[in-house]
Amino acid sequence: MSANLLLEAGQVSKRFPLPGGAGEFTVLDRLDLALGEGEIVALLGKSGSGKSTLLRILAGLIPPTEGAVRYRGRPVTGPCPGVAMVFQSFALLPWLDVLGNVELGLKARGVPPGLRRDKALRMIDVIGLDGFESAYPRELSGGMRQRVGIARALAVEPDVLLMDEPFSALDVLTAESLRGELMDLWAGRKIPTRAILLVTHNIEEAVLLADRVVILGNDPGHVRADLRIELPRPRSREDPDVQAFADELYQLLTRPEAAGEAGAAVRAAPQPLPHARVGALAGFLEIVAERGGRVDLHRLAGALHLEVRELLPLVDAAALLGFATVREGDASLSPGGRAFVEAPGLARKELFRRALEERPSLVTRIHAALQGKANRRLSESFFLGLFEQHWSAAEARRQLDTAIDWGRYAELFGFEDDTNELFIEPAGGLR
Ligand code: ADP
Ligand code: MG
């Protein structure tokens, strides 16, 4: 990297208001990130860690609550002309054809119609959309739609390209070829872009593409690790060094953060539950058992054609319940986990319940709250209200759904659909 800084977030915090005016919750906490000329930086982090929010702040689309963004040393106070975004969802306007969509960014920057058209057509050509100028988004495959998204971003000739999981909605082969083409354009300097920040859930993608990997930690989002990848290019998946680096990243992502690692950022929020359904968790434990009780998580994700984000909640849930231990990127079944896998259905419930009862979690909190009420019933909105003090409404909902799934399976409490109430049966059990 040259010393030339293009885009810089300095001590950026972002808070969103909680619904109903009940205060705010913190998504990003005093985060520093710098993008230098010539760099590709991959941004990794669990879902909800604030990656998309950070990208929107860097692009000047939303302001930080505190801290500042600088582009070439100048403060960013609105949409930044040197910066363009590519979205996971493509974000195309269905009523505009390909040319119209590619012209959008230029139009927003006040480029006059003739020049706009020229620049858009040139980028359509570069990105391989030739012949599709007057097609509408609905007529295009996912891969072609994302080409439009990329052409629109590049048409404004941005210094900095911010890409938010640009390939994750595409099938594996389409993603691979689009990624390869984009890298050829970058390496061959066929696009004016001087730095790329790429959000991805795909660890291998990060190692193959990036000069640096930044890992965001959760609650609230902060930079947990910032690692330079010194491997020579071109890099290949089969290269042992690439695999070793990917393994290392996998370990970092699966290792729980040491208490205090987030420094003053740690809030007294309840530990969130990993979003794993009991059925999926049981399936995961069975797979680990089938493979001899110990798996390399990175390899397992590959073998199962799963993304990290799909596997991690299962791993986290298994660890939280004491059914597995995670060390150096390997998950091993614990004796408790093995007993669970080998137990018949009803006995599994019993083991699951004991595992939950032995350790404090959101599920035990809910159980305790229900026990503290004379009729042992509380409405879901009671819990949602509590959770929304710590999480967004959507995350509060997901936490409650997961807790209900676990609590129901363990027969610790039930949920009644018609009254939207959680309850404990007076007799103790549910049936
Ligand atoms: P990621 O991209 O890492 O999955 P996001 O940046 O999308 O994470 O979201 C981080 C957190 O901020 C989530 O809890 C999300 O619900 C919340 N959030 C994002 N945008 C808004 C908004 N405009 N208003 C309220 N909450 C938001
Ligand atoms: Mg996101």
XYZ file of C-alpha atoms and ligand atoms in Angstrom:
459
model
C 0.000 0.000 0.000
C 1.258 3.448 -0.766
C 0.988 6.011 1.968
C -1.845 7.648 0.050
C -5.009 7.456 2.081
C -8.199 7.558 0.045
C -10.956 6.951 2.532
C -10.772 7.060 6.282
C -13.208 6.520 9.144
C -11.963 8.103 12.367
C -13.559 7.086 15.686
C -16.872 6.525 13.955
C -19.839 5.632 16.149
C -23.368 5.013 14.970
C -26.437 4.815 17.147
C -29.992 4.257 15.993
C -33.049 5.320 17.977
C -35.008 2.512 19.598
C -38.651 2.291 18.591
C -41.021 4.264 20.803
C -38.423 6.827 21.780
C -36.917 4.470 24.403
C -33.350 5.642 23.852
C -30.782 4.426 21.369
C -28.774 1.354 20.584
C -25.190 1.368 19.436
C -24.319 -0.349 16.161
C -20.755 0.908 15.673
C -18.453 1.998 18.474
C -15.494 4.327 17.853
C -14.299 2.519 14.806
C -11.164 3.392 12.825
C -10.644 2.152 9.288
C -8.435 3.449 6.498
C -8.352 2.507 2.835
C -5.147 3.249 0.979
C -4.476 3.651 -2.714
C -4.024 0.309 -4.469
C -5.631 -1.760 -1.721
C -8.352 -4.374 -1.707
C -9.667 -4.788 1.819
C -12.093 -7.532 2.805
C -14.479 -6.849 5.667
C -15.643 -9.907 7.592
C -17.984 -10.132 10.546
C -21.067 -11.835 11.794
C -24.419 -10.784 10.552
C -25.577 -7.709 12.448
C -22.085 -6.498 13.292
C -22.713 -3.297 11.345
C -20.868 -3.939 8.077
C -23.584 -2.490 5.832
C -24.037 0.458 8.157
C -20.296 1.152 8.023
C -20.316 1.059 4.214
C -23.228 3.478 4.043
C -21.395 5.832 6.384
C -18.184 5.570 4.327
C -20.115 6.371 1.154
C -21.629 9.433 2.832
C -25.135 8.020 2.429
C -25.818 8.300 6.169
C -23.928 10.405 8.720
C -22.075 8.889 11.694
C -23.428 9.821 15.117
C -19.885 10.635 16.207
C -16.526 10.714 14.495
C -15.778 11.616 10.909
C -15.192 10.202 7.448
C -12.533 11.771 5.256
C -12.053 11.308 1.551
C -8.588 12.347 0.413
C -8.299 14.236 3.659
C -11.499 16.215 3.220
C -14.510 15.673 5.508
C -17.389 13.745 3.907
C -20.711 15.387 4.696
C -22.974 13.934 1.987
C -22.843 11.366 -0.823
C -19.163 11.257 -1.697
C -18.448 11.725 -5.439
C -15.286 9.582 -5.407
C -17.025 6.628 -3.812
C -19.546 4.191 -5.331
C -21.437 1.221 -3.894
C -22.444 -2.202 -5.178
C -25.270 -3.846 -3.236
C -25.996 -7.494 -2.519
C -29.588 -7.015 -3.651
C -28.417 -5.279 -6.895
C -30.803 -2.382 -6.081
C -31.902 -1.857 -9.697
C -34.953 0.173 -10.665
C -37.342 -2.257 -12.382
C -38.914 0.412 -14.607
C -35.587 1.458 -16.124
C -33.723 -0.580 -18.741
C -30.056 -1.499 -18.380
C -28.819 1.762 -19.890
C -31.161 3.768 -17.654
C -29.979 1.919 -14.558
C -26.302 2.338 -15.420
C -26.862 6.057 -16.024
C -28.438 6.572 -12.585
C -25.267 7.342 -10.663
C -24.085 9.748 -13.354
C -27.447 11.456 -13.373
C -27.323 11.864 -9.593
C -23.944 13.568 -10.029
C -25.382 15.995 -12.569
C -23.528 14.670 -15.629
C -25.295 16.063 -18.764
C -27.345 13.571 -20.866
C -24.972 13.149 -23.825
C -21.878 12.525 -21.755
C -23.897 10.389 -19.380
C -24.911 8.123 -22.209
C -21.358 7.831 -23.540
C -19.912 6.937 -20.169
C -22.704 4.447 -19.428
C -22.324 2.739 -22.806
C -18.590 2.472 -22.366
C -18.978 0.801 -18.963
C -21.730 -1.493 -20.307
C -19.178 -2.647 -22.836
C -16.396 -3.144 -20.277
C -18.645 -5.122 -17.922
C -19.890 -7.470 -20.649
C -23.446 -6.163 -20.955
C -23.138 -5.326 -24.625
C -26.410 -6.019 -26.435
C -28.464 -5.804 -23.228
C -28.743 -1.995 -23.147
C -32.526 -1.975 -23.550
C -33.322 -5.081 -21.508
C -35.221 -4.660 -18.218
C -33.968 -6.106 -14.913
C -36.748 -8.736 -14.812
C -35.475 -10.155 -18.130
C -31.978 -10.708 -16.726
C -30.420 -13.510 -14.680
C -29.019 -12.702 -11.232
C -25.491 -12.613 -12.603
C -26.451 -10.147 -15.348
C -28.349 -7.990 -12.861
C -25.276 -7.740 -10.680
C -23.258 -6.804 -13.763
C -25.651 -3.868 -14.108
C -25.104 -3.014 -10.424
C -21.345 -3.070 -10.941
C -21.509 -1.099 -14.209
C -23.643 1.550 -12.513
C -21.094 1.901 -9.710
C -18.101 1.987 -12.049
C -19.667 4.378 -14.571
C -19.035 7.286 -12.222
C -15.334 6.379 -12.306
C -15.033 6.108 -8.540
C -11.677 6.075 -6.775
C -13.178 3.810 -4.165
C -15.566 0.952 -4.762
C -17.546 -0.303 -1.763
C -19.095 -3.719 -2.338
C -21.613 -5.158 0.133
C -21.676 -8.945 -0.323
C -21.849 -8.430 -4.090
C -21.635 -12.091 -5.025
C -23.528 -13.769 -2.212
C -26.924 -13.760 -3.944
C -25.428 -15.510 -6.988
C -24.829 -19.184 -7.586
C -21.280 -20.393 -7.005
C -20.170 -20.525 -10.642
C -21.646 -17.151 -11.590
C -20.080 -15.606 -8.505
C -16.732 -17.116 -9.363
C -16.666 -15.847 -12.939
C -17.913 -12.361 -12.059
C -15.350 -12.102 -9.266
C -12.613 -13.235 -11.661
C -13.625 -10.723 -14.332
C -13.731 -7.880 -11.865
C -10.265 -8.759 -10.595
C -8.939 -8.838 -14.181
C -10.340 -5.351 -14.744
C -8.724 -4.196 -11.516
C -5.346 -5.823 -12.105
C -5.290 -4.696 -15.759
C -6.231 -1.151 -14.685
C -9.152 -1.174 -17.070
C -11.226 0.569 -14.420
C -10.265 3.820 -12.705
C -10.906 2.410 -9.238
C -7.959 2.783 -6.849
C -9.254 0.933 -3.786
C -11.908 -1.669 -3.056
C -13.641 -2.475 0.224
C -15.480 -5.764 -0.045
C -17.893 -7.153 2.535
C -18.008 -10.920 2.286
C -19.009 -13.978 4.292
C -16.782 -16.151 2.185
C -13.419 -16.532 3.923
C -11.742 -18.092 0.913
C -12.941 -15.209 -1.259
C -11.379 -12.800 1.224
C -8.035 -14.612 1.179
C -7.961 -14.945 -2.606
C -8.756 -11.297 -3.273
C -7.659 -9.075 -0.459
C -4.483 -7.318 0.583
C -5.925 -6.886 4.060
C -8.720 -8.452 6.060
C -10.603 -6.496 8.688
C -12.769 -8.457 11.118
C -15.603 -6.675 12.866
C -16.715 -7.843 16.294
C -20.323 -7.514 17.465
C -22.241 -5.620 20.033
C -21.409 -2.965 19.181
C -19.394 -3.230 15.980
C -15.686 -2.559 16.445
C -12.527 -3.623 14.640
C -11.468 -6.916 16.180
C -8.569 -7.700 13.867
C -6.840 -6.046 10.913
C -4.529 -8.469 9.106
C -2.322 -7.999 6.084
C -2.271 -10.897 3.594
C 1.266 -11.066 2.258
C 0.688 -14.012 -0.087
C 1.962 -13.689 -3.679
C -0.504 -13.344 -6.582
C -2.133 -14.899 -8.434
C -3.464 -16.940 -5.534
C -5.177 -20.248 -5.887
C -7.539 -22.116 -3.652
C -5.254 -25.160 -3.689
C -2.239 -23.251 -2.394
C -1.468 -24.543 1.151
C -0.593 -21.015 2.263
C -4.001 -19.786 1.149
C -5.640 -22.659 3.027
C -3.557 -21.971 6.122
C -4.513 -18.296 6.122
C -8.175 -19.192 5.615
C -7.944 -21.605 8.564
C -6.452 -18.868 10.697
C -9.286 -16.499 9.818
C -11.789 -19.212 10.529
C -10.313 -19.662 13.987
C -10.466 -15.954 14.646
C -14.093 -15.810 13.604
C -15.142 -18.833 15.661
C -13.185 -17.914 18.783
C -15.337 -16.096 21.300
C -14.049 -12.661 22.099
C -12.190 -12.523 25.383
C -14.074 -10.498 27.958
C -12.821 -6.979 27.816
C -11.402 -7.340 24.322
C -13.962 -4.846 23.188
C -12.716 -2.619 25.994
C -15.121 -0.062 27.243
C -17.444 -1.026 24.423
C -18.799 -4.040 26.308
C -22.306 -3.316 27.499
C -24.249 -5.174 30.102
C -26.460 -6.678 27.414
C -27.665 -10.261 27.715
C -25.612 -12.703 25.687
C -27.524 -13.089 22.422
C -28.492 -16.608 21.384
C -26.932 -17.890 18.176
C -29.719 -18.146 15.621
C -29.776 -21.924 15.308
C -32.938 -24.013 15.241
C -32.799 -27.127 17.402
C -33.372 -29.314 14.339
C -30.412 -27.786 12.505
C -28.223 -28.024 15.599
C -29.066 -31.728 15.973
C -28.213 -32.279 12.295
C -24.882 -30.503 12.740
C -23.965 -32.618 15.784
C -24.867 -35.766 13.848
C -22.561 -34.730 11.026
C -19.702 -34.108 13.463
C -20.340 -37.535 15.026
C -20.362 -39.212 11.605
C -16.991 -37.663 10.875
C -15.380 -39.185 13.929
C -16.362 -36.552 16.473
C -13.960 -33.862 15.274
C -14.156 -31.658 12.187
C -12.137 -28.889 10.633
C -14.838 -26.239 10.332
C -13.351 -24.613 7.287
C -13.263 -27.927 5.400
C -16.701 -28.918 6.658
C -18.230 -25.682 5.371
C -16.699 -26.444 1.964
C -17.852 -30.058 1.963
C -21.415 -29.095 2.885
C -21.516 -26.200 0.412
C -22.376 -23.909 3.276
C -21.343 -20.358 3.908
C -19.626 -19.379 7.129
C -22.644 -17.436 8.278
C -24.763 -20.569 7.964
C -22.396 -22.766 9.933
C -21.323 -20.347 12.662
C -24.634 -20.136 14.565
C -24.700 -23.941 14.751
C -21.127 -24.038 16.040
C -21.875 -21.264 18.533
C -25.029 -23.018 19.733
C -23.208 -26.338 20.165
C -20.476 -24.582 22.167
C -22.961 -22.602 24.261
C -24.764 -25.792 25.283
C -21.524 -27.621 26.033
C -22.167 -30.120 23.233
C -18.958 -29.241 21.426
C -15.701 -27.451 21.996
C -14.088 -25.250 19.383
C -10.324 -24.943 19.201
C -8.044 -23.793 16.426
C -10.772 -24.017 13.832
C -11.804 -27.550 14.795
C -15.079 -28.498 16.463
C -15.013 -31.575 18.687
C -18.026 -33.311 20.136
C -17.959 -33.264 23.954
C -19.132 -36.297 25.947
C -22.416 -34.419 26.440
C -22.695 -33.813 22.711
C -22.022 -37.456 21.962
C -24.666 -38.529 24.479
C -27.136 -36.177 22.786
C -26.443 -37.573 19.317
C -26.748 -41.160 20.500
C -29.903 -40.632 22.563
C -33.360 -41.488 21.234
C -35.776 -38.595 20.619
C -37.293 -38.116 24.068
C -34.015 -38.577 25.868
C -32.532 -35.899 23.583
C -35.105 -33.439 24.876
C -34.099 -34.251 28.422
C -30.382 -33.783 27.680
C -31.087 -30.533 25.871
C -33.138 -29.273 28.820
C -30.394 -30.125 31.291
C -27.787 -28.443 29.121
C -29.918 -25.294 29.103
C -30.661 -25.375 32.810
C -26.998 -25.696 33.710
C -25.965 -22.366 32.199
C -27.517 -18.915 32.267
C -28.898 -17.772 28.929
C -31.798 -15.873 27.484
C -33.812 -19.095 27.749
C -33.213 -19.431 31.497
C -34.000 -15.736 31.948
C -37.335 -16.196 30.227
C -38.037 -19.300 32.290
C -37.227 -17.451 35.515
C -39.451 -14.519 34.522
C -42.358 -16.879 33.854
C -41.824 -18.646 37.164
C -41.928 -15.322 38.944
C -45.457 -14.611 37.725
C -48.423 -16.048 39.617
C -50.207 -17.468 36.560
C -46.871 -18.297 34.853
C -47.843 -16.516 31.651
C -46.327 -13.428 30.016
C -47.035 -11.910 26.621
C -44.359 -11.947 23.951
C -44.478 -8.155 23.819
C -43.254 -8.093 27.431
C -40.061 -9.868 26.345
C -39.739 -7.981 23.065
C -39.922 -4.730 25.028
C -37.086 -5.871 27.282
C -34.947 -7.128 24.411
C -35.398 -3.935 22.418
C -33.455 -2.101 25.112
C -30.414 -3.970 23.831
C -31.142 -4.887 20.242
C -33.000 -3.624 17.206
C -36.645 -4.633 16.895
C -35.761 -7.191 14.221
C -32.974 -8.719 16.316
C -35.200 -8.751 19.421
C -37.796 -10.675 17.406
C -35.202 -13.151 16.167
C -33.823 -13.638 19.677
C -37.287 -14.345 21.013
C -38.050 -16.759 18.153
C -34.853 -18.687 18.811
C -35.460 -18.726 22.577
C -38.995 -20.035 22.007
C -37.708 -22.728 19.661
C -35.191 -23.901 22.265
C -37.518 -23.496 25.252
C -40.297 -25.405 23.520
C -38.043 -28.271 22.534
C -36.657 -28.488 26.065
C -40.230 -28.265 27.390
C -39.142 -25.461 29.677
C -41.941 -23.231 28.440
C -44.469 -23.069 25.675
C -45.858 -20.464 23.335
C -49.545 -20.018 22.571
C -50.178 -18.715 19.076
C -53.676 -17.319 19.605
C -52.784 -15.232 22.686
C -49.107 -14.625 21.811
C -48.216 -15.641 25.337
C -45.319 -17.650 26.707
C -46.292 -19.953 29.559
C -45.207 -22.717 31.903
C -47.760 -25.479 32.413
C -48.987 -25.463 36.035
C -48.002 -29.138 36.404
C -44.433 -28.371 35.336
C -44.240 -30.256 32.045
C -46.041 -29.179 28.894
C -47.851 -32.405 28.096
P -24.458 -6.305 8.843
O -24.399 -5.701 7.479
O -23.123 -6.515 9.486
O -25.276 -7.570 8.892
P -26.058 -3.973 9.487
O -25.153 -2.810 9.346
O -27.013 -4.235 8.385
O -25.206 -5.277 9.830
O -26.918 -3.796 10.824
C -26.348 -3.676 12.115
C -27.433 -3.426 13.121
O -28.001 -2.142 12.907
C -28.596 -4.408 13.037
O -29.026 -4.699 14.348
C -29.638 -3.638 12.267
O -30.931 -4.096 12.598
C -29.410 -2.224 12.748
N -29.787 -1.203 11.755
C -29.249 -1.026 10.525
N -29.818 0.035 9.900
C -30.741 0.542 10.758
C -31.658 1.654 10.722
N -31.721 2.464 9.661
N -32.437 1.853 11.797
C -32.364 1.050 12.882
N -31.541 0.011 12.998
C -30.720 -0.253 11.958
Mg -25.130 -6.347 5.669
